[in-house]
Tab-separated table of C-alpha atoms in Angstrom:
chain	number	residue	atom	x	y	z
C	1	UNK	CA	-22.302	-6.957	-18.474
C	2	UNK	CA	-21.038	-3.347	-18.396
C	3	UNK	CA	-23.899	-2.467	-16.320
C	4	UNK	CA	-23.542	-5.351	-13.818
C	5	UNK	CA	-20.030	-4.348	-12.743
C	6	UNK	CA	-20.753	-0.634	-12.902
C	7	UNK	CA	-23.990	-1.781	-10.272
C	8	UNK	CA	-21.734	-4.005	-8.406
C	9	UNK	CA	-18.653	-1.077	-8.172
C	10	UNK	CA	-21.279	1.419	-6.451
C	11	UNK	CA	-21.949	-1.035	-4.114
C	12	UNK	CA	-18.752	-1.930	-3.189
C	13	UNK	CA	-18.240	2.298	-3.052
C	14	UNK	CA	-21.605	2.994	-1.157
C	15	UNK	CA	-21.680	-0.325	1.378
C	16	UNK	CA	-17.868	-1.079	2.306
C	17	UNK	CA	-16.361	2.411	1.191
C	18	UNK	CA	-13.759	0.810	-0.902
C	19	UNK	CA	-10.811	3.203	-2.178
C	20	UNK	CA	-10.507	4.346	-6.020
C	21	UNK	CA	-7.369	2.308	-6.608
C	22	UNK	CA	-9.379	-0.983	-5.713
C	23	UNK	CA	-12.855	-0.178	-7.782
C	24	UNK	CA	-10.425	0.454	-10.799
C	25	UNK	CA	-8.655	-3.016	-9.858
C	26	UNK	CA	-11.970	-4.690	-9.756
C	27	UNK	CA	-13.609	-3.149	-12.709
C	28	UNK	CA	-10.303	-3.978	-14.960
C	29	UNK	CA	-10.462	-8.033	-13.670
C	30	UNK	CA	-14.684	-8.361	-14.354
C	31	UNK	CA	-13.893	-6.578	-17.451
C	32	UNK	CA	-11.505	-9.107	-18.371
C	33	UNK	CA	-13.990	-12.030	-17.201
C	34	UNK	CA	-16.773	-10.254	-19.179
C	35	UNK	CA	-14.729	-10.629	-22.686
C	36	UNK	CA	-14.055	-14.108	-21.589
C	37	UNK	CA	-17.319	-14.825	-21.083
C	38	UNK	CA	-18.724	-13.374	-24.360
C	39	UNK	CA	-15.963	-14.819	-26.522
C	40	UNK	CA	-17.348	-18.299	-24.975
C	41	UNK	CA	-20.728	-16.887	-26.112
C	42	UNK	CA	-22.554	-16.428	-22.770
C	43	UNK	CA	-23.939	-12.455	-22.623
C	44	UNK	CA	-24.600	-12.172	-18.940
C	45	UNK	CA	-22.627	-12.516	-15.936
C	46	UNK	CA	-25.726	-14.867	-14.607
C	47	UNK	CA	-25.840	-17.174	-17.395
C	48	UNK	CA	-21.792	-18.141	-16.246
C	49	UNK	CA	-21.694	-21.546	-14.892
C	50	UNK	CA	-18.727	-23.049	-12.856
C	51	UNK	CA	-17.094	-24.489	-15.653
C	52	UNK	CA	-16.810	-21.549	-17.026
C	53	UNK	CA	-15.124	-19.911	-14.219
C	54	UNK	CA	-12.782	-22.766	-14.215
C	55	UNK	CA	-11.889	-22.167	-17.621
C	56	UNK	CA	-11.231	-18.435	-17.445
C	57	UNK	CA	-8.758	-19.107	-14.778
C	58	UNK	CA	-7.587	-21.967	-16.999
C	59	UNK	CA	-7.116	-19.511	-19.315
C	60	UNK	CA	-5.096	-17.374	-17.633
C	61	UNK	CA	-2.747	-19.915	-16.379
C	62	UNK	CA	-1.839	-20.597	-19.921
C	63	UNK	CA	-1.578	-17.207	-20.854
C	64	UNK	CA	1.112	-17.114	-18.375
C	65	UNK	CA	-0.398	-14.458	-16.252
C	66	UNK	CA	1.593	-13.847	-12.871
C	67	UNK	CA	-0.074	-15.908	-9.962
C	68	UNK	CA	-0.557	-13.056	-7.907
C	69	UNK	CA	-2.653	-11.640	-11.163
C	70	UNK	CA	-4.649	-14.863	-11.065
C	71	UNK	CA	-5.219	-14.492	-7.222
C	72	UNK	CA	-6.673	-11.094	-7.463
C	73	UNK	CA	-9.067	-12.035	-10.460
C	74	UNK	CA	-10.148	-14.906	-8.716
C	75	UNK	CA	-10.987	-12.919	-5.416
C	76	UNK	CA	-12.691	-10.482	-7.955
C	77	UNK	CA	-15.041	-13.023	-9.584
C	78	UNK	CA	-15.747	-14.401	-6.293
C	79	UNK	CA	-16.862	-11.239	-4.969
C	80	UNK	CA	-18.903	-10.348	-7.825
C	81	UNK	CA	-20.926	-13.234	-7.538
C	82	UNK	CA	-21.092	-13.210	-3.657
C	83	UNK	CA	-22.905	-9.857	-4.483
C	84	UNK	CA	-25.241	-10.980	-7.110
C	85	UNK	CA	-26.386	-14.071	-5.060
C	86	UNK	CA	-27.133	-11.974	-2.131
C	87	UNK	CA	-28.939	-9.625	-4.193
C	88	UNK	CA	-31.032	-12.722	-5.456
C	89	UNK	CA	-29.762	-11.987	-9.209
C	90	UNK	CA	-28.885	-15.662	-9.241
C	91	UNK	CA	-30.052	-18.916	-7.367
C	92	UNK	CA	-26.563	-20.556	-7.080
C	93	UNK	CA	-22.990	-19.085	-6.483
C	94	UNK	CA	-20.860	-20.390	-9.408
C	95	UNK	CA	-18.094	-19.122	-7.763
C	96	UNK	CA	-17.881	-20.902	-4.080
C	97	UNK	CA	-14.588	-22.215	-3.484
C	98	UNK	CA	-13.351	-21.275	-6.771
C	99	UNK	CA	-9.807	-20.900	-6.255
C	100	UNK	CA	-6.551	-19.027	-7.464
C	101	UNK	CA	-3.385	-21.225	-7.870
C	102	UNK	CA	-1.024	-21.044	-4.682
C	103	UNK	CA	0.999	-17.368	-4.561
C	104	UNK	CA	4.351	-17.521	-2.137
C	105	UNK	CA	3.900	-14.471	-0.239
C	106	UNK	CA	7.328	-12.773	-1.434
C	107	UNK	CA	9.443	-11.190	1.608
C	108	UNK	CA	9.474	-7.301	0.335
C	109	UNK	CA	12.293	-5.368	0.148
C	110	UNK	CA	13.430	-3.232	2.831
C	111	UNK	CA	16.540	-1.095	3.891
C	112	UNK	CA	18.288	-1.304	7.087
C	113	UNK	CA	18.661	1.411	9.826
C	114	UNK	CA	21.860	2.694	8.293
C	115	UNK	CA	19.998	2.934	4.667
C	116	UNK	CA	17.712	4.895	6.064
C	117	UNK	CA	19.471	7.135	7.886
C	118	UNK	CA	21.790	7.707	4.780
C	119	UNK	CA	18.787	8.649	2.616
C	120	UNK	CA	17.486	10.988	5.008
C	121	UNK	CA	20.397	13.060	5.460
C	122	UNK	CA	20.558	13.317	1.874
C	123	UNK	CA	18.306	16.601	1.223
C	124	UNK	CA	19.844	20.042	1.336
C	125	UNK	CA	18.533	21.568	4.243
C	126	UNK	CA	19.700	24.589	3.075
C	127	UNK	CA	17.001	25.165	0.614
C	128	UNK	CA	13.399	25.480	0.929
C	129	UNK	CA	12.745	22.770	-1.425
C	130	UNK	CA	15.832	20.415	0.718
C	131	UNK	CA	13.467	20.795	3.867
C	132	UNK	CA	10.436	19.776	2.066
C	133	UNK	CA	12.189	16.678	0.858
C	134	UNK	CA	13.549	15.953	4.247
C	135	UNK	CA	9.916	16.591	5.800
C	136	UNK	CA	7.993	14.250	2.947
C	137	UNK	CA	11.294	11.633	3.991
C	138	UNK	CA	10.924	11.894	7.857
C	139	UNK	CA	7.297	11.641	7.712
C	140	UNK	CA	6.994	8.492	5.187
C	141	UNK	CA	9.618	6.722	7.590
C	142	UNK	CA	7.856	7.912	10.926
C	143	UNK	CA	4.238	6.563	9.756
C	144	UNK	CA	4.864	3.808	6.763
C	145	UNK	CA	2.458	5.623	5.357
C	146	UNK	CA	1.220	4.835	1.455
C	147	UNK	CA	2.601	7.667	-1.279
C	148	UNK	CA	-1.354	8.648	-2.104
C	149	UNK	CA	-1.802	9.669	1.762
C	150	UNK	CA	1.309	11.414	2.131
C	151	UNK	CA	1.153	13.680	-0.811
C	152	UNK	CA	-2.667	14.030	-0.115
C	153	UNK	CA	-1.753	15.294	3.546
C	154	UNK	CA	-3.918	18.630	4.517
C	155	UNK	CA	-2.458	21.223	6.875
C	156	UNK	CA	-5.143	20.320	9.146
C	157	UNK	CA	-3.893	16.500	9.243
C	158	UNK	CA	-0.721	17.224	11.459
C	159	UNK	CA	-0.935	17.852	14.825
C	160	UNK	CA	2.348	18.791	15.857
C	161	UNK	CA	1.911	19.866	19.820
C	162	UNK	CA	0.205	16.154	20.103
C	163	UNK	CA	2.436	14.595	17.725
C	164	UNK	CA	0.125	12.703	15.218
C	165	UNK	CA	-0.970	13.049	11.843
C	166	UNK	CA	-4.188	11.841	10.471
C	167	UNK	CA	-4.975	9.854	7.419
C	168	UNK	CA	-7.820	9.990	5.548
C	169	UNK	CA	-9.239	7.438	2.501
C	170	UNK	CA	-13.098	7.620	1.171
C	171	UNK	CA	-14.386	8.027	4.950
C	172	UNK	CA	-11.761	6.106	6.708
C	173	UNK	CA	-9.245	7.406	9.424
C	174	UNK	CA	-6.367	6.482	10.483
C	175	UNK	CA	-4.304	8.200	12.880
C	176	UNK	CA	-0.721	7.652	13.300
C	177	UNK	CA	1.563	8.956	16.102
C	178	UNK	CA	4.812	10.684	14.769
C	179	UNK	CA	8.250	10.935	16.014
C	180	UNK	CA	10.739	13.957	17.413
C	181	UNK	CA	12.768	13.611	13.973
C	182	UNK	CA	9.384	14.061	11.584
C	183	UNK	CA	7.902	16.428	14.106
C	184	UNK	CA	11.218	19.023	13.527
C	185	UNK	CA	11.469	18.517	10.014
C	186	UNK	CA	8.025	19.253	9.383
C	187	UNK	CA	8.298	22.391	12.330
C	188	UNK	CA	11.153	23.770	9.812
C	189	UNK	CA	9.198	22.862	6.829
C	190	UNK	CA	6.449	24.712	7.636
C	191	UNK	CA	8.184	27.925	9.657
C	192	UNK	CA	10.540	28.269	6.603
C	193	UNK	CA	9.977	26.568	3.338
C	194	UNK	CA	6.222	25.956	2.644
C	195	UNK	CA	5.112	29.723	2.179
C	196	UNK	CA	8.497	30.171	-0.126
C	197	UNK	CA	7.266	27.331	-2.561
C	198	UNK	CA	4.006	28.353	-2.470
C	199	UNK	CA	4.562	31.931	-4.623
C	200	UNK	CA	1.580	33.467	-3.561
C	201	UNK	CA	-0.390	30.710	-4.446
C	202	UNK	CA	-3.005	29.461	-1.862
C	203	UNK	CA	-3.640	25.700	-1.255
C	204	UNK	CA	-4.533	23.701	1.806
C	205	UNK	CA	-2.215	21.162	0.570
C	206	UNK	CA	0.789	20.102	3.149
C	207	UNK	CA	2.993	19.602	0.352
C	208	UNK	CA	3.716	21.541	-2.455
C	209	UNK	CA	6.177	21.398	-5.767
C	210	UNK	CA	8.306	24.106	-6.886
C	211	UNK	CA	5.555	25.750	-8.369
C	212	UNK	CA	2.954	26.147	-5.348
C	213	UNK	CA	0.866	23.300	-6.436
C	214	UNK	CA	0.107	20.009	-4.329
C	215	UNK	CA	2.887	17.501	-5.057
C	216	UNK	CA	2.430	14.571	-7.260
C	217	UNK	CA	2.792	11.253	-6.551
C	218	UNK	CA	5.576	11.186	-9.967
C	219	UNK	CA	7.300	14.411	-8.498
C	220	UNK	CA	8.040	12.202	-5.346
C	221	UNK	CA	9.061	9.322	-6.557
C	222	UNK	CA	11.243	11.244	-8.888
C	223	UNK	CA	13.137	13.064	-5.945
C	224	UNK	CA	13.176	10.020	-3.686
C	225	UNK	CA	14.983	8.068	-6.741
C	226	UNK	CA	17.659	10.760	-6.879
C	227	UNK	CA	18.869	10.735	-2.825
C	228	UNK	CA	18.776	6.643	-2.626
C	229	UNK	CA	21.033	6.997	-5.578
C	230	UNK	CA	23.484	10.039	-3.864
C	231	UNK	CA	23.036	7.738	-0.877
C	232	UNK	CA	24.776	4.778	-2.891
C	233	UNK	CA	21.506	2.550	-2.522
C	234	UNK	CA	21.204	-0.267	-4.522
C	235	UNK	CA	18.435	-1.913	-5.795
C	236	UNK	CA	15.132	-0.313	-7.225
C	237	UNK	CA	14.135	2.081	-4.137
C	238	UNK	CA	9.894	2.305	-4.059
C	239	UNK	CA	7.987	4.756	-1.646
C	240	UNK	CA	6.744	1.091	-0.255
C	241	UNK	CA	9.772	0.327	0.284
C	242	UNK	CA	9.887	3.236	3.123
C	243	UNK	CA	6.589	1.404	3.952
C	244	UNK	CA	7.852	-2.248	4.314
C	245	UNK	CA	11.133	-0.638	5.899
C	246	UNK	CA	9.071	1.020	8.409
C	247	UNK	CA	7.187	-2.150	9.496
C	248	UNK	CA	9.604	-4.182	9.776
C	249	UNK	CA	11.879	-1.757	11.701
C	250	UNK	CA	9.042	-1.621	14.352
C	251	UNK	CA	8.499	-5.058	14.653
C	252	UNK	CA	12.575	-6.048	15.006
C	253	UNK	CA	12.369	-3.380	17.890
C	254	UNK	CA	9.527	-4.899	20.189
C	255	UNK	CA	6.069	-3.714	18.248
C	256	UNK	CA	3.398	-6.007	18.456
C	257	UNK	CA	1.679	-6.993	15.354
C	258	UNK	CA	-1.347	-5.723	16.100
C	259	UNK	CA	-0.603	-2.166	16.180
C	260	UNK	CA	2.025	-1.947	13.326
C	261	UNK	CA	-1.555	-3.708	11.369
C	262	UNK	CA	-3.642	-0.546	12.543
C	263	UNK	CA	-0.285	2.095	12.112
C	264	UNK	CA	-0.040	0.160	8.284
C	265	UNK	CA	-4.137	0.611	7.628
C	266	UNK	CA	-3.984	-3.408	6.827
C	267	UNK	CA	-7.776	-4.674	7.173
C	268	UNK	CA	-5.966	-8.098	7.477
C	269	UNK	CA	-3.715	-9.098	9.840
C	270	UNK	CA	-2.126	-11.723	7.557
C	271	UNK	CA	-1.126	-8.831	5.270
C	272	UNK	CA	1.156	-7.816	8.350
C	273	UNK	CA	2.272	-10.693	9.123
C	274	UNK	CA	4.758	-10.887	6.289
C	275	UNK	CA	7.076	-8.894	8.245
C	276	UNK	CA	7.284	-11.370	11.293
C	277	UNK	CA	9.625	-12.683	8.690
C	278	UNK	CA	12.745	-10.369	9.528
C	279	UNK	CA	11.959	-10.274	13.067
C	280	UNK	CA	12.909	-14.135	13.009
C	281	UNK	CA	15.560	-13.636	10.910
C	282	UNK	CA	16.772	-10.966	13.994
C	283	UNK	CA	15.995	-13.519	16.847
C	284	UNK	CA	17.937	-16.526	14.749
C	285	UNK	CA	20.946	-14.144	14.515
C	286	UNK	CA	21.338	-13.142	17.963
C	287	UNK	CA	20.692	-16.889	18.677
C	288	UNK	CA	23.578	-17.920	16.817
C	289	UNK	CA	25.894	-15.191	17.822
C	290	UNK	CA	24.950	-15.412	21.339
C	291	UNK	CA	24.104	-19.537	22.148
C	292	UNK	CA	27.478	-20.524	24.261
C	293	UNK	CA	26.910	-24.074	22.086
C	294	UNK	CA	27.501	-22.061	18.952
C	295	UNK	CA	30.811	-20.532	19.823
C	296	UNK	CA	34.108	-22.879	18.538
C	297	UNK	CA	36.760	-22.771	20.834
C-alpha cells in the first residue's frame, strides 16, 4: 500500500500542484488507513470494501480522535479512491458518500484594531533587527498572508513603487496589494536594516535573522510571542491569528467576500466565509445601539 499512496501523492503533486504541507497531510491519514486496513487483514487499498471504510472511521470515533481529524481523513480516503477509480484500479468507489461526523466550523480568534495597533508599535525601531520585526508585522497585517509565504518572501516579490507583493506556492501566484504603513516599514527595512543583518552574507531572501540567514518560521513566531506579550495581549497569539485578524478587519470595513477569498489564497469560498461571522456581529451592534426602538427613555 506504500506504493499506492506514494503513486497517488505524485499525482496529486504533478496534476493539481498541491503544496508540501497537504501531500504530508495526506500521506500521514492513508498511512493511518493502510495499518487499519492490514490489521483487518486486507493487503491492498483495492481489496477495501465499504464496510471497511465505515469501520475505520468507526474506529476513530472511539478512539476519540478530534472531529475535525476525522473530517480530514475522511476527505483523504475519499480522494484516494476517487483517484484509483478514475485510473480504472478498481470497478466501484467504496468510498462515495462516505462521510465524516458533523465539525462546527469554530469562529477563530482574532484581535481588534487597537490589538493590532498595540503589537505593531511594539518593535524598536531603533535597531536594525526592531525594523525587521516591524516590516515582517506590517506586512503579515497588510496581506493576511500564511507564516510559510512571508518568511519565504524573495526581494523580487515586493514591488514597492506599485505597491504589491507577490506570493508564490508550487506554481501558484497570488498577488496581494499592500498598504502605505507596510510599504514604509519595508522602505526603512530595506534602506537601513537588511544589509546590517546580513554580515556580508549574500541571500535573495527578504528576511533575514540575526545571523544573515533566511528567517525561520520558529524565529518568527518566537519574536511575535514576545511583543503580544509587551503589548499586554492575552490569549495564545498565532501568526494566523494576524491572518484571521486581517480578514475579518476587511470584511467589517466594506470588503466583499470574494476578494478577501482571492487576497486569503482560499480555493473555497466557504473557507472565507467564516468571517461573515464578525461582520454580523458588527451590523447587530450598531443595530442595537442605533434602532430608536432600542433606546429606554
Amino acid at each position: 500500500m506504500e506504493n499506492a499512496i506514494q503513486d497517488f501523492i505524485d499525482h496529486l503533486h504533478k496534476d493539481k500542484q498541491t503544496s508540501q504541507n497537504t501531500e504530508i497531510s495526506y500521506k500521514r491519514d492513508l498511512k493511518k488507513l493502510a495499518s487499519f486496513l492490514l490489521e483487518n487483514g486486507i493487503g491492498a487499498f483495492t481489496d477495501a470494501t465499504r464496510t471497511n471504510l465505515d469501520a475505520f472511521v468507526s474506529y476513530m470515533e472511539k478512539k476519540d480522535f478530534a472531529a475535525s481529524t476525522i473530517s480530514r481523513n475522511v476527505a483523504s480516503v475519499r480522494a484516494l479512491y476517487q483517484y484509483l477509480f478514475r485510473e480504472r484500479l478498481i470497478e466501484d468507489n467504496p468510498a462515495e458518500g462516505l462521510k465524516p461526523p458533523r465539525v462546527e466550523k469554530k469562529i477563530p480568534e482574532i484581535l481588534s484594531v487597537r490589538e493590532v495597533d498595540k503589537l505593531l508599535c511594539q518593535p524598536d525601531t531603533k535597531t536594525p533587527k526592531g525594523l525587521r520585526d516591524k516590516a515582517m508585522l506590517e506586512l503579515l497585517y497588510a496581506t493576511g498572508m500564511r507564516v510559510s509565504e512571508l518568511i519565504h518572501l524573495e526581494l523580487d516579490s515586493v514591488n514597492l513603487s506599485l505597491g504589491y507583493i507577490t506570493c508564490q506556492e508550487n506554481g501558484r501566484e497570488r498577488v496581494i496589494p499592500i498598504n502605505h504603513a507596510s510599504r514604509q516599514a519595508l522602505e526603512r527595512y530595506l534602506e537601513n536594516a537588511r544589509d546590517t543583518l546580513l554580515k556580508g552574507t549574500q541571500t535573495t531572501s527578504l528576511f533575514t535573522n540575526c545571523s544573515g540567514h533566511a528567517m525561520s518560521r520558529q524565529g518568527f513566531w518566537k519574536m511575535l510571542k514576545g511583543y503580544a506579550k509587551t503589548a499586554g495581549i492575552k490569549g495564545d497569539i498565532t501568526p494566523h491569528t494576524l491572518r484571521h485578524s486581517f480578514a475579518a478587519h476587511l470584511l467589517q470595513n466594506g470588503a466583499d467576500i470574494k476578494s478577501v477569498q482571492e487576497m486569503l489564497g482560499h480555493s473555497d469560498i466557504s473557507t472565507t466565509q467564516v468571517y461573515l461571522q464578525f461582520n454580523t456581529r458588527k451590523i447587530r451592534d450598531v443595530y442595537i445601539n442605533s434602532h430608536p426602538r432600542n433606546k429606554s427613555d
